[in-house]
CSV table of C-alpha atoms in Angstrom, one decimal:
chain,number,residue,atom,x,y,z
A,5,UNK,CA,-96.4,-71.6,-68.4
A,6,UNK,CA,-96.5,-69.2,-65.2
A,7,UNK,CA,-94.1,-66.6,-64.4
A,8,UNK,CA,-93.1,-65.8,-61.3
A,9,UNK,CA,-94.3,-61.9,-60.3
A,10,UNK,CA,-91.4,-60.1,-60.0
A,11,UNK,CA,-90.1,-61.3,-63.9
A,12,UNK,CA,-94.0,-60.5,-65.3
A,13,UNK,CA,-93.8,-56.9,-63.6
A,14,UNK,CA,-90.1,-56.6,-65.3
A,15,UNK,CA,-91.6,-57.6,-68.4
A,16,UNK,CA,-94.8,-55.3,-68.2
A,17,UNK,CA,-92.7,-52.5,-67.3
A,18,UNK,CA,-90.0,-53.1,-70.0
A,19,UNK,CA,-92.7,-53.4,-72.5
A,20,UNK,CA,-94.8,-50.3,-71.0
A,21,UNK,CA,-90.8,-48.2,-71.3
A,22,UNK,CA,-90.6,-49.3,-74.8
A,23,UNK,CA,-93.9,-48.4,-76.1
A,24,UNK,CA,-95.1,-52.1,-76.7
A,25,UNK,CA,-97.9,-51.9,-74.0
A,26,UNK,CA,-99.8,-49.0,-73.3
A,27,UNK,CA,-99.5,-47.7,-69.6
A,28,UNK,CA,-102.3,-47.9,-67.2
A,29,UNK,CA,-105.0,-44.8,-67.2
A,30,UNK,CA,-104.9,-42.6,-64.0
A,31,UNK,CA,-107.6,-40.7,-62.8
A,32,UNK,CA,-106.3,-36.9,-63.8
A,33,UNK,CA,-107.5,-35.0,-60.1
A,34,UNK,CA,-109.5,-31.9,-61.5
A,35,UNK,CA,-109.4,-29.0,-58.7
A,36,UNK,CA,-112.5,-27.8,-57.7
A,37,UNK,CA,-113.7,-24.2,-57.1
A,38,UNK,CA,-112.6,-24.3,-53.1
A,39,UNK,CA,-109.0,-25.2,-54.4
A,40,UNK,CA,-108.8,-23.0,-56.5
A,41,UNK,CA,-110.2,-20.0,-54.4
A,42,UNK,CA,-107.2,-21.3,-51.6
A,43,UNK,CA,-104.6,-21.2,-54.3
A,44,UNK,CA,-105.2,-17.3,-55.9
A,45,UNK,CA,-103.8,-14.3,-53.3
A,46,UNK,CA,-106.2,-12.6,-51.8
A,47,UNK,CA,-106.0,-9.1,-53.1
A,48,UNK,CA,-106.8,-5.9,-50.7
């Protein structure tokens, strides 16, 4: 039996909110040196 999309992404989620399913691995953005150089005050 299908379900329709929006009731399998209410399920998924409910599931992911209740710590049935495990949520979805994101890239975690790592700054790299130029970031960090444009983020630190220059000092004089």
């Amino acid at each position: 039996m299908m379900m329709n999309k929006p009731m399998s992404n209410w399920l998924h989620d409910l599931g992911v909110a209740l710590g049935l399913i495990p949520p979805p691995l994101q890239p975690v953005p790592i700054p790299s040196d130029e970031n960090a150089r444009r983020r630190q005050p220059r000092r004089r």
